[in-house]
PDB file of C-alpha atoms in Angstrom:
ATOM      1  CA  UNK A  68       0.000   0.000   0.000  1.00 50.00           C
ATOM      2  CA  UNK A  69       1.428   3.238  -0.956  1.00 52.00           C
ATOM      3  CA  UNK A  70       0.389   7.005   0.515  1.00 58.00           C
ATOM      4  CA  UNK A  71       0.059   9.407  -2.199  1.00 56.00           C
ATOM      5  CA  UNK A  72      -0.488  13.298  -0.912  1.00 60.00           C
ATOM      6  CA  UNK A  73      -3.480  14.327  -1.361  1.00 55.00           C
ATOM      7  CA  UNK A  74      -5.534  11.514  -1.907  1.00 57.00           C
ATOM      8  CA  UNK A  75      -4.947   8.805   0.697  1.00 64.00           C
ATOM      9  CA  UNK A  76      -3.732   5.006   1.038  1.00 68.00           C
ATOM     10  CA  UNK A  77      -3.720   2.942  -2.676  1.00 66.00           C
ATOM     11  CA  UNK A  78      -3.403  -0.366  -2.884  1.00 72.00           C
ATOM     12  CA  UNK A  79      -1.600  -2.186  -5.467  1.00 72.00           C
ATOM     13  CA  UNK A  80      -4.462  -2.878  -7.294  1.00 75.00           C
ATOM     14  CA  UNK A  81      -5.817   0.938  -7.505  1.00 74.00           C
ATOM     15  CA  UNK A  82      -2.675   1.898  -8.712  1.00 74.00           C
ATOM     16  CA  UNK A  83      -2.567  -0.155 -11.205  1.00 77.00           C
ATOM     17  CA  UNK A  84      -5.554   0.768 -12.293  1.00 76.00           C
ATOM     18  CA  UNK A  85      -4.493   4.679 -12.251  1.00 74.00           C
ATOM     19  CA  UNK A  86      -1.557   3.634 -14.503  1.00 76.00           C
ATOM     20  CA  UNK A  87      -3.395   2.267 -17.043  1.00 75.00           C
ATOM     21  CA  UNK A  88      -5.876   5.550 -16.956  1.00 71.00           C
ATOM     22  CA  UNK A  89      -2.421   7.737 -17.104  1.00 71.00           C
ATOM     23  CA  UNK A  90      -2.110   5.358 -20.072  1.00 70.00           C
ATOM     24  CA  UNK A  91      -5.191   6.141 -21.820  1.00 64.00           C
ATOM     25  CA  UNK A  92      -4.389   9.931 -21.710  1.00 62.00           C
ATOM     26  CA  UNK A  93      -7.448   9.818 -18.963  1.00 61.00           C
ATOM     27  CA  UNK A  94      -5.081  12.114 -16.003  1.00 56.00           C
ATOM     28  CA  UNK A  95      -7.103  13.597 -13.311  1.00 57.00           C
ATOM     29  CA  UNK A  96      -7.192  16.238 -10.661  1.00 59.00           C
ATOM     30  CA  UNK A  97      -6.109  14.312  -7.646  1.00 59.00           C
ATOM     31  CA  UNK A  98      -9.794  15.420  -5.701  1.00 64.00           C
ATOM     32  CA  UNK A  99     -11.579  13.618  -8.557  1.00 70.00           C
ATOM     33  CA  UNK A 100      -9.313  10.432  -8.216  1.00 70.00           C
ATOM     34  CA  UNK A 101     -10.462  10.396  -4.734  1.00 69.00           C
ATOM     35  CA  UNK A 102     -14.076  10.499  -5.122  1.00 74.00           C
ATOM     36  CA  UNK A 103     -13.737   7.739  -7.437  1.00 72.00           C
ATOM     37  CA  UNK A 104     -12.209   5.874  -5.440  1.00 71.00           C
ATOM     38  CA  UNK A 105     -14.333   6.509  -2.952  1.00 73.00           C
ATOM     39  CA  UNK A 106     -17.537   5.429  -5.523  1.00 74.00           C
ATOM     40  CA  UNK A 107     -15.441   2.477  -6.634  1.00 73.00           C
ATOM     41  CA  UNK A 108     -15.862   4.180 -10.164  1.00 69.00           C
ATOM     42  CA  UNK A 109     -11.840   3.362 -11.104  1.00 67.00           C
ATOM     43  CA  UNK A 110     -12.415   0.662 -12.776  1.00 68.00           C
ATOM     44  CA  UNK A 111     -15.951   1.879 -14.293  1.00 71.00           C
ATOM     45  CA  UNK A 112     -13.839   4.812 -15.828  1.00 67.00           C
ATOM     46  CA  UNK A 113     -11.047   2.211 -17.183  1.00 68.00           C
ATOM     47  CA  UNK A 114     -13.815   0.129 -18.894  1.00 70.00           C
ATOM     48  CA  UNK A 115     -15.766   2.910 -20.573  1.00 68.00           C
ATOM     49  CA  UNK A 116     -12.372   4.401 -21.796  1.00 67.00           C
ATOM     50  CA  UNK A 117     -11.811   0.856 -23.680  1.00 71.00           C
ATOM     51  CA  UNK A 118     -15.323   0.473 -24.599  1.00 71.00           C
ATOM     52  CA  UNK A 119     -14.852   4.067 -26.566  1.00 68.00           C
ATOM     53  CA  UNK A 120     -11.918   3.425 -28.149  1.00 55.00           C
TER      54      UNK A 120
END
């Protein structure tokens, strides 16, 4: 589990899953990352991104 400021604690798996939204040219304001995370909406994000593309 890793602390990044701003934002709180992120497992290995939610980082991942930020990587592969850095990936998809889908960066976000560190607040927003939260409240999906919060929502559980990471994922969600990741899948419409693909779905689009």
């Amino acid at each position: 589990m890793i602390r990044v400021e701003g934002v709180g604690r992120w497992g290995d798996g939610e980082l991942r899953e930020l990587r592969e939204l850095r990936e998809l040219g889908e960066l976000r304001e560190l607040g927003e990352l939260r409240e999906l995370r919060e929502r559980g909406e990471l994922g969600e994000l990741r899948e419409l991104r693909e779905l689009g593309e």
